[in-house]
Tab-separated table of C-alpha atoms and ligand atoms in Angstrom:
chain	number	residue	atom	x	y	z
W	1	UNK	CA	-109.286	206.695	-94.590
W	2	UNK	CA	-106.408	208.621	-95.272
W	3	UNK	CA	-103.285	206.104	-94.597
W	4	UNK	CA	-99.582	206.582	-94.244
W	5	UNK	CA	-97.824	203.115	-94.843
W	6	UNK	CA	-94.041	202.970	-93.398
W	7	UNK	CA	-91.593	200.207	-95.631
W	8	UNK	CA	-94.136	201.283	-98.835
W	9	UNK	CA	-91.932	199.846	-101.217
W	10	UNK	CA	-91.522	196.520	-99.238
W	11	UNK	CA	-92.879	192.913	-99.654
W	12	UNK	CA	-96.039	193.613	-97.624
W	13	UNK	CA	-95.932	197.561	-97.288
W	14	UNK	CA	-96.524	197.283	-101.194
W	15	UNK	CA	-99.217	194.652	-100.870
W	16	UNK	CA	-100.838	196.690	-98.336
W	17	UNK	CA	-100.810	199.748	-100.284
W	18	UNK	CA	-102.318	198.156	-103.576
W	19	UNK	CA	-105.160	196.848	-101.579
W	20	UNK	CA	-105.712	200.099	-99.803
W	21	UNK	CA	-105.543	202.095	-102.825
W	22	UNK	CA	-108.200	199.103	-104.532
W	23	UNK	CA	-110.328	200.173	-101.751
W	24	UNK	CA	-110.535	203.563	-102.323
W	25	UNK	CA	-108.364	205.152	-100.043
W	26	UNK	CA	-105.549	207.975	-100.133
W	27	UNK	CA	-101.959	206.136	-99.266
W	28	UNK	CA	-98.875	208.242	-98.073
W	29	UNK	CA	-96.133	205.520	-98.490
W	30	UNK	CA	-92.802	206.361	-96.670
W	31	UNK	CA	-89.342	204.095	-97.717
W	32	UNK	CA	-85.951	204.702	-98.156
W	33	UNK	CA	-85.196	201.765	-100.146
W	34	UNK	CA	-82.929	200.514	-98.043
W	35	UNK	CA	-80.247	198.021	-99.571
W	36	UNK	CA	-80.925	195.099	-98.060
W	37	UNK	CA	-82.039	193.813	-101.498
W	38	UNK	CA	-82.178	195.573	-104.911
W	39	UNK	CA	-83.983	198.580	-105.616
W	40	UNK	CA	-85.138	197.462	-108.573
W	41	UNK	CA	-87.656	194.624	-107.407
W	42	UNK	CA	-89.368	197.415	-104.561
W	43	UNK	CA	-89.750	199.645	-107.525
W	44	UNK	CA	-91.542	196.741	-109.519
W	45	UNK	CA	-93.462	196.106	-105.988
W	46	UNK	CA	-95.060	199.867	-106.264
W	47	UNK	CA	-95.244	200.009	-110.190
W	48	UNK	CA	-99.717	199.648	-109.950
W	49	UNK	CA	-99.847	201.610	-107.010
W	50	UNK	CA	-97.921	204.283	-108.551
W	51	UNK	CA	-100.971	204.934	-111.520
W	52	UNK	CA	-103.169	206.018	-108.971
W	53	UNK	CA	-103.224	209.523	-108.404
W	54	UNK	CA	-104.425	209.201	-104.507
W	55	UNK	CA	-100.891	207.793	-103.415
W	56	UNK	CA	-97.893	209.682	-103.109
W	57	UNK	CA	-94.756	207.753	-101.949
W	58	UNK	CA	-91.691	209.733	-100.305
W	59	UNK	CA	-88.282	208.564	-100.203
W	60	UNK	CA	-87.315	209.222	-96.669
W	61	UNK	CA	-85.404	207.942	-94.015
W	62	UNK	CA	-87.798	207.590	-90.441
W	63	UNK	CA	-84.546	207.641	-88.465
W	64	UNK	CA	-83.027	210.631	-90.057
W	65	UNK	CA	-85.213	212.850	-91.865
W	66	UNK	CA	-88.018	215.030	-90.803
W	67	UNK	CA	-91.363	213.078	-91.821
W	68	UNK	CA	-93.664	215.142	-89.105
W	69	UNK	CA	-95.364	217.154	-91.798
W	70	UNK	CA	-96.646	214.119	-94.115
W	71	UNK	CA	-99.097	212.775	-90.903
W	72	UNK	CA	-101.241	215.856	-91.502
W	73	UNK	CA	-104.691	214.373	-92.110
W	74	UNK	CA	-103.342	211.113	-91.456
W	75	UNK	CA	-106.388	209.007	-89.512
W	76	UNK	CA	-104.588	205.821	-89.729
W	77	UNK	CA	-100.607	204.762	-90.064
W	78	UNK	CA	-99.344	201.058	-90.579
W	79	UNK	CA	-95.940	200.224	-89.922
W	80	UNK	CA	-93.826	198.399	-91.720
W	81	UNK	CA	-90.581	199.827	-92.134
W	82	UNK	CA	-88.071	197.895	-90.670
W	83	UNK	CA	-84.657	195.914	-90.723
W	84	UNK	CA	-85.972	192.061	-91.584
W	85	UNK	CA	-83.681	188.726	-91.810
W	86	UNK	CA	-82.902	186.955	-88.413
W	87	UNK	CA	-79.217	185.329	-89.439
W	88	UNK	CA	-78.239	188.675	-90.432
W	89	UNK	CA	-78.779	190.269	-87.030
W	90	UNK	CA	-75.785	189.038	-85.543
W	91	UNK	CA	-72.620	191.346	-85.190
W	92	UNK	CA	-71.791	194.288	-87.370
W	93	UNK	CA	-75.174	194.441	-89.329
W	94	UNK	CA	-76.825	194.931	-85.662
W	95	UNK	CA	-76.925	198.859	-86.239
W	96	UNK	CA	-79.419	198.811	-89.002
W	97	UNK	CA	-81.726	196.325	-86.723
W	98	UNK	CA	-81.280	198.853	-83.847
W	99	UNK	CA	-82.104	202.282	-85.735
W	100	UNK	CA	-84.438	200.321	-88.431
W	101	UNK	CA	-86.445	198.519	-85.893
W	102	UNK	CA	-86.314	200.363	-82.600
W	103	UNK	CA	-85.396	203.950	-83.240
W	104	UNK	CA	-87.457	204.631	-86.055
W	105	UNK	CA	-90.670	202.982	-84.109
W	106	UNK	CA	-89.865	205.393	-81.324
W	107	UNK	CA	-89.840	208.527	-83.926
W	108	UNK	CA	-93.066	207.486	-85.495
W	109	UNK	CA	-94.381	207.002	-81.994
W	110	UNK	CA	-93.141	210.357	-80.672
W	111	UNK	CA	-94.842	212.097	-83.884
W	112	UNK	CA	-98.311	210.848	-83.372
W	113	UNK	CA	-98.649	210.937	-79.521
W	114	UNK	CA	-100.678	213.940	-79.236
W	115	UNK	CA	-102.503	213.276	-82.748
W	116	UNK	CA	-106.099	213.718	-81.510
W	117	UNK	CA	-107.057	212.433	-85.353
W	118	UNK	CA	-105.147	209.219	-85.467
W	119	UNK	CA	-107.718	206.117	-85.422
W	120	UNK	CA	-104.803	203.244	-85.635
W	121	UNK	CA	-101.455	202.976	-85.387
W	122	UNK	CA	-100.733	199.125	-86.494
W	123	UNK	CA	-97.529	198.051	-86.262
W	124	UNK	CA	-95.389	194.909	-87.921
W	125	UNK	CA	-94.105	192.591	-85.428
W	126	UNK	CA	-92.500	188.870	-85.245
W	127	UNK	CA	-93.333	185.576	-84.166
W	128	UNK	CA	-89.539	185.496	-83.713
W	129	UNK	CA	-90.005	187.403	-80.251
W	130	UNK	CA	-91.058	184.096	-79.256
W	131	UNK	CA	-87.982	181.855	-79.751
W	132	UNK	CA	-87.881	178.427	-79.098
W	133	UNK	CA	-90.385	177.905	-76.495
W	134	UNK	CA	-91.192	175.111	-74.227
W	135	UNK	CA	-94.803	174.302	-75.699
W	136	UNK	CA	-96.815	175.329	-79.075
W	137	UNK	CA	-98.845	176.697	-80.067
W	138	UNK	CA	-97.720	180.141	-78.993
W	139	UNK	CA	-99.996	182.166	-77.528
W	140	UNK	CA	-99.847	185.886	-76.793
W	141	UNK	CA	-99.775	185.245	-73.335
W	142	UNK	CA	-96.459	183.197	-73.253
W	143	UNK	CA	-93.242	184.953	-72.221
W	144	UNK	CA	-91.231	186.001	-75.486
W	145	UNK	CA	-87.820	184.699	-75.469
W	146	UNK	CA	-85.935	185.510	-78.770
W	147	UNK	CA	-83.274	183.693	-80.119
W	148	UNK	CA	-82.019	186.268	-82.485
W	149	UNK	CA	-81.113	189.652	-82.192
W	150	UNK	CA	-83.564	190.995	-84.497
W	151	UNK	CA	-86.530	189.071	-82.651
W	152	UNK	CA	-84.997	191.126	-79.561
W	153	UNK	CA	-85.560	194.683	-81.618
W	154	UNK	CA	-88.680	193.253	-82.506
W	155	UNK	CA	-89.790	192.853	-79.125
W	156	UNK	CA	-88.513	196.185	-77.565
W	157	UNK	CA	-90.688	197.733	-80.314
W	158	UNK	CA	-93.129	196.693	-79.524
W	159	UNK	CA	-92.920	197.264	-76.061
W	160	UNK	CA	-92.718	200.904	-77.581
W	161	UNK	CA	-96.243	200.795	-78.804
W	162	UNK	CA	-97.354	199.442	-75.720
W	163	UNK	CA	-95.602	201.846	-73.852
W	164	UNK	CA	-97.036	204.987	-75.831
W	165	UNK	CA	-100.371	203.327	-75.807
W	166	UNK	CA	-100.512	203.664	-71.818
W	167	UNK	CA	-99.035	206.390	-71.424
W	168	UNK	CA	-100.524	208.354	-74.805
W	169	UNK	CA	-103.390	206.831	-75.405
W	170	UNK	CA	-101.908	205.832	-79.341
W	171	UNK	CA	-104.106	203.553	-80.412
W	172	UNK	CA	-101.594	200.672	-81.116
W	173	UNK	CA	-101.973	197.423	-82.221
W	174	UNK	CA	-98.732	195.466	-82.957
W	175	UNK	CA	-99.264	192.165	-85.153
W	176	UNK	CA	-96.776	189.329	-85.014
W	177	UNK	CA	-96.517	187.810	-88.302
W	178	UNK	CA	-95.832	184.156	-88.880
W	179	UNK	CA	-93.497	183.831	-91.931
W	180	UNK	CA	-94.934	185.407	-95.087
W	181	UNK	CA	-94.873	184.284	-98.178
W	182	UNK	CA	-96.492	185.013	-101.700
W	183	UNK	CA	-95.824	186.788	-104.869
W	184	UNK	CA	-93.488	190.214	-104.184
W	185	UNK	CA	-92.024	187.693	-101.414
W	186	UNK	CA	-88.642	189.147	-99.847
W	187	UNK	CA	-85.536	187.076	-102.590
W	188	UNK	CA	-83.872	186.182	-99.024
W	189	UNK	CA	-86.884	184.582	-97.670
W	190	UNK	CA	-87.023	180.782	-97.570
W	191	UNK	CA	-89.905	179.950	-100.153
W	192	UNK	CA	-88.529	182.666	-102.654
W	193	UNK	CA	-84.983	181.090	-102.839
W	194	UNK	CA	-86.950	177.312	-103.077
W	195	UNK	CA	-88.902	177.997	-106.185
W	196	UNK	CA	-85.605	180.245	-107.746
W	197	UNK	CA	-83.806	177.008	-107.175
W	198	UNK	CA	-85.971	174.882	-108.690
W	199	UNK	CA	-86.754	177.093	-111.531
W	200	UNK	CA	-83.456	177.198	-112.416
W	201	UNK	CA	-82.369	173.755	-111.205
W	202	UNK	CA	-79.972	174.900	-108.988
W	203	UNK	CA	-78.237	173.770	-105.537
W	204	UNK	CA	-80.973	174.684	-102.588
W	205	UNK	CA	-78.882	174.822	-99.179
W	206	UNK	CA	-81.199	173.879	-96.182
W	207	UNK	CA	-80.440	174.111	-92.519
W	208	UNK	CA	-80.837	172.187	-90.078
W	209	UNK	CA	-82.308	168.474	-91.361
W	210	UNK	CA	-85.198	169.868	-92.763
W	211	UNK	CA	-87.550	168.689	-89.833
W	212	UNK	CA	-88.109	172.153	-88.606
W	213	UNK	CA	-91.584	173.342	-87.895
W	214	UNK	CA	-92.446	176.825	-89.993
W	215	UNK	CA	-95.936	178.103	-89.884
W	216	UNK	CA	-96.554	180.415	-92.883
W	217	UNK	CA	-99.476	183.110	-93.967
W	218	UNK	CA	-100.020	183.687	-96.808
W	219	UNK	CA	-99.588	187.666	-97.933
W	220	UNK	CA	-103.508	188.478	-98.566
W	221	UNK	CA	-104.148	186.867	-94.899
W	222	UNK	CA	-101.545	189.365	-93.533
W	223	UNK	CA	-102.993	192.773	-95.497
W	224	UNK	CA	-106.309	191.700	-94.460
W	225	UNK	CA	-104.636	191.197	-90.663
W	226	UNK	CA	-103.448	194.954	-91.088
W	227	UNK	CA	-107.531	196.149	-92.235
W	228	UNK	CA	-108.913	193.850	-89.324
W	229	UNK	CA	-106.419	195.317	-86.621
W	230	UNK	CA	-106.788	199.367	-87.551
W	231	UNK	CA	-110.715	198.687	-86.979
W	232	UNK	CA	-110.284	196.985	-84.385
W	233	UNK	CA	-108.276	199.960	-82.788
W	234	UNK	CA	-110.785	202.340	-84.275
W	235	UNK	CA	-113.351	200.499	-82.390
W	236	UNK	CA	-111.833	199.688	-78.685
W	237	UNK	CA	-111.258	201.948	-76.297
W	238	UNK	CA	-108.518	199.237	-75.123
W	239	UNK	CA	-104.831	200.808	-76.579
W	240	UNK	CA	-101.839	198.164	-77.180
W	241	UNK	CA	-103.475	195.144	-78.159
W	242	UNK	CA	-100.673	191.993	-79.472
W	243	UNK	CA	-102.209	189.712	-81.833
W	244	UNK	CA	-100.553	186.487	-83.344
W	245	UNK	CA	-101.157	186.598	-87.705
W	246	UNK	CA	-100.630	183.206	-88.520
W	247	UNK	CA	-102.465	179.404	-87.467
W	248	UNK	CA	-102.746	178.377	-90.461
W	249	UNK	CA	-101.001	174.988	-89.539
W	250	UNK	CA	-97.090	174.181	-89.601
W	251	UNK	CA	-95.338	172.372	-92.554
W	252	UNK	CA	-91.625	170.990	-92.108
W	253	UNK	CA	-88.961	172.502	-94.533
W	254	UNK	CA	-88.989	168.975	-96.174
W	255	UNK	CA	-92.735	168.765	-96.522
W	256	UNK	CA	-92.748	172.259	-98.188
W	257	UNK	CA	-90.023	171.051	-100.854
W	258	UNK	CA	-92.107	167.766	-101.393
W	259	UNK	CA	-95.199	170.028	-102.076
W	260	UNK	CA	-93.439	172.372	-104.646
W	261	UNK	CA	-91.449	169.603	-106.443
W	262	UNK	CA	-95.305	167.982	-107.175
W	263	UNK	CA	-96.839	171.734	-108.289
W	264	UNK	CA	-93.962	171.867	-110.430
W	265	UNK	CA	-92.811	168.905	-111.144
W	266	UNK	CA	-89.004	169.143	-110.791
W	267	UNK	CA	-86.658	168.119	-108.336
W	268	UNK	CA	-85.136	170.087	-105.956
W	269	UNK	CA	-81.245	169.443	-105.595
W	270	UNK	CA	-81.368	169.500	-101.989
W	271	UNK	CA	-77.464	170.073	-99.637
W	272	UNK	CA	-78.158	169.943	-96.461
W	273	UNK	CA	-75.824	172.083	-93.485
W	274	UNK	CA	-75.949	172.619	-90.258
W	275	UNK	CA	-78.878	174.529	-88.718
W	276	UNK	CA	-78.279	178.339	-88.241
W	277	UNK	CA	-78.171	180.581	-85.002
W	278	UNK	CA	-81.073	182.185	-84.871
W	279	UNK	CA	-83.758	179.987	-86.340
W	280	UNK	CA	-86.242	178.744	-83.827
W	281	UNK	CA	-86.931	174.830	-83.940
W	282	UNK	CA	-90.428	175.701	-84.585
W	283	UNK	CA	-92.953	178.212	-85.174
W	284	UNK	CA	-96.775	178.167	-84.531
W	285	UNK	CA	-99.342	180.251	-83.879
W	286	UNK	CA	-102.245	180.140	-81.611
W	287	UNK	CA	-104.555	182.795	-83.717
W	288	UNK	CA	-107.843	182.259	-81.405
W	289	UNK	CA	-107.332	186.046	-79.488
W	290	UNK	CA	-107.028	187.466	-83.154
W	291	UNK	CA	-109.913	185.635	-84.282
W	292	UNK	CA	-112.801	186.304	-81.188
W	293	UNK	CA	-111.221	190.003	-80.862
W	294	UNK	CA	-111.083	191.067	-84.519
W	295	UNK	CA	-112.929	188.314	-86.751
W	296	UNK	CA	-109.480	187.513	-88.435
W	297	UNK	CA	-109.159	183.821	-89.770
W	298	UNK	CA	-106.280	183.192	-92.010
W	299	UNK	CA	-107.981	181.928	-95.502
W	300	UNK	CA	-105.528	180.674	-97.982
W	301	UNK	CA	-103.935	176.764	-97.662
W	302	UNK	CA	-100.615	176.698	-98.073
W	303	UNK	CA	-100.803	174.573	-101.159
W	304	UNK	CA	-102.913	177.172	-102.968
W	305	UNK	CA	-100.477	179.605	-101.681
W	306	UNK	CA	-97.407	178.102	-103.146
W	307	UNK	CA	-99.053	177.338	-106.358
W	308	UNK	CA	-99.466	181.209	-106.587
W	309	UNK	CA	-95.949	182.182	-105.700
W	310	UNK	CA	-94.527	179.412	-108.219
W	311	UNK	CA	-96.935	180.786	-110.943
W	312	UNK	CA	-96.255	184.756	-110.166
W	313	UNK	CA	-92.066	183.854	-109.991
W	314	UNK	CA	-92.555	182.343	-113.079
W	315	UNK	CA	-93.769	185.335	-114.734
W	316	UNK	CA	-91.675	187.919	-113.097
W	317	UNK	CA	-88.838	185.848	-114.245
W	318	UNK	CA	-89.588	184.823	-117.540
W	319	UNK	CA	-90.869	188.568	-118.281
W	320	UNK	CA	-87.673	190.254	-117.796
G	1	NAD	P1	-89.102	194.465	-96.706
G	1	NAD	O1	-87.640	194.563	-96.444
G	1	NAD	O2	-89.549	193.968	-98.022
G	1	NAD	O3	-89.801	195.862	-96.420
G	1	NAD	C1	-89.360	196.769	-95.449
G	1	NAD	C2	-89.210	198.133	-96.113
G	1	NAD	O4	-88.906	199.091	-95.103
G	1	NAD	C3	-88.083	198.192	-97.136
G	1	NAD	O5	-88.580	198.580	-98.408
G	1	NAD	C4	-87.119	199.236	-96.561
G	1	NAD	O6	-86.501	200.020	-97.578
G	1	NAD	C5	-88.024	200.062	-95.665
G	1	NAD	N1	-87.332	200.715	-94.545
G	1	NAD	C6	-86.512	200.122	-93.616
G	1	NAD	N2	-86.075	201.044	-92.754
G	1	NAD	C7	-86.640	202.231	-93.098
G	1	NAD	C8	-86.564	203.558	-92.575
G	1	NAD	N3	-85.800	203.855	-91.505
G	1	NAD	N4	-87.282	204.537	-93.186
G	1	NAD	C9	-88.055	204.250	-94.263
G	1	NAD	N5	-88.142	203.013	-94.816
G	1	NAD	C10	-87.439	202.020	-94.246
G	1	NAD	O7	-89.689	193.534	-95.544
G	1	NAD	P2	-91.098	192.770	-95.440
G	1	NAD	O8	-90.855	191.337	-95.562
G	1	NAD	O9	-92.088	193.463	-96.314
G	1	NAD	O10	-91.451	193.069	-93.920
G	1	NAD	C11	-92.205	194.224	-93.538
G	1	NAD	C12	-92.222	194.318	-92.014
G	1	NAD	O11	-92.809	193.123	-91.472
G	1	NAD	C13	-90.830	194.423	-91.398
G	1	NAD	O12	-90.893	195.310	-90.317
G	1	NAD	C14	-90.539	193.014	-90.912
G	1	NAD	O13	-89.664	193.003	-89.822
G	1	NAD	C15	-91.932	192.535	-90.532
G	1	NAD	N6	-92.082	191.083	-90.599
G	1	NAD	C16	-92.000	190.446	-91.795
G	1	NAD	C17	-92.177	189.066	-91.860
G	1	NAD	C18	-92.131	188.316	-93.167
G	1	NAD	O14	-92.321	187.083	-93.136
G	1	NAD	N7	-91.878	188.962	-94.293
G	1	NAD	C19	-92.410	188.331	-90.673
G	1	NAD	C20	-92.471	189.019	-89.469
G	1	NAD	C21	-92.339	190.405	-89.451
């Protein structure tokens, strides 16, 4: 397979890439290192993949520069670029959700519509196009109804993909993730800022009362999501397909902090604050289409999962 991998330098565009690369493949990794967080940590994230001679990564903007001439040979392309965080989607940030999330889907889409070679096209979606819906699990079948702006740019792109899957024949796939977590982990992501705070037995802010519902996947579940899906398109004749990555059962904010305060044994200094716009009540997945269509069964518990971010933070941190 010769890959192209959008948001290289990401949380799980890096993951992805290291396991492609394990695999034997050649990787073209696109990123502009955007500044939503430092530079520094997405350089650490592609500091293996970058000792194999098979990858090449460009620093490029989707939105603004030219990428058409790095899909040559390109059989399959993953998607992961994008504009994450739902609190920040409100107001003036709402440009970079817009171009990061919508336009640049629609330029990748527009590139490889008549690419007779391209095998997959597998793109990053949200369970936040869901929102806060009137029964769980959430199945693909239920109507999205986002309750933040980016779970709205989430949804239009993927309408995208479905829309260039009818009427190109792309072979699209769009996976909606259920919160991610695991070493590389995004620093403004929930479980990264929980074991920082504990680590360095500091104040951890939650909102809401702590009840909320969050079901998480661990980040090998989600590159092996990405490797089921683009066979799966390779495979089906059927373009467009939405599949739920997550099901691996829901844990409540306060549960979570209970389970990392026994791995560790500290104590998290908990505030608590009102609940945020833009956070759904609850998330959970129904993952039986992803299972009978692809095989796909998320793998890791979250215990296991969290004992392997606390032990991987520790080490980034303590090997600065
Ligand atoms: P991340 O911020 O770590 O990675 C995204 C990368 O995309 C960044 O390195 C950024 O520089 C790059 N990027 C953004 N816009 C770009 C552009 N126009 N051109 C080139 N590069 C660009 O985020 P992540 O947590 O790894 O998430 C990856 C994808 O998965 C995102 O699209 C996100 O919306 C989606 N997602 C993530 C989660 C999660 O729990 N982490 C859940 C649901 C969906």
């Amino acid at each position: 397979m010769r890959a192209l991998v959008t948001g290289a330098a990401g949380f799980i565009g890096s993951s992805l890439v290291d396991r492609l690369l394990n695999d034997g493949h050649d990787v073209v990794g696109i990123d502009t290192f955007t500044n939503y967080y430092s530079r520094e940590i997405k350089e650490k994230n592609l500091s293996r993949a970058r000792d194999y001679s098979n990858f090449l990564l460009f620093e490029k903007d989707i939105c603004r520069d030219d990428v058409s001439p790095l899909f040559d040979g390109v059989t399959d392309v993953f998607h992961l670029a994008g504009q994450p965080g739902v609190r920040k989607s409100w107001g003036i940030d709402f440009d970079d959700y817009l171009s990061w999330n919508v336009l640049a889907t629609q330029r990748l889409l527009e590139i490889v519509k008549l690419n007779g070679q391209l095998r997959s096209f597998v793109f990053a979606s949200s369970s936040s196009v869901y929102g806060n819906q009137p029964k769980f699990p959430s199945s693909e079948m239920d109507l999205p109804q986002p309750v933040s702006p980016y779970g709205v740019t989430k949804l239009a792109a993927e309408h995208m993909c479905c829309l260039y899957a009818k009427q190109f024949d792309v072979p699209t796939v769009s996976l909606r993730y259920f919160t991610v977590y695991g070493p590389r982990q995004r620093p403004d992501m929930g479980i990264s800022k929980m074991i920082n705070a504990l680590i360095d037995e500091k104040n951890f802010k939650i909102y809401g009362d702590g009840n909320q519902l969050r079901d998480f996947t661990y980040i090998d579940d989600v590159v092996e999501a990405n490797l089921y899906a683009a066979t799966y398109a390779q495979a089906n004749t059927q373009r467009g397909a939405i599949f739920n990555v997550g099901g691996n059962g829901t844990v409540s904010i306060n549960e979570l902090i209970g389970m990392m305060e026994e791995i560790s044994g500290l104590k998290m200094r908990k505030i608590y604050s009102d609940a945020m716009a833009g956070d759904p009540r609850t998330t959970c997945a129904d993952a039986q289409k992803i299972k009978n269509e692809t095989g796909w069964v998320p793998s890791i518990p979250i215990r296991i999962g969290i004992q392997d971010q606390f032990n991987w933070t520790k080490i980034d941190k303590f090997s600065n």
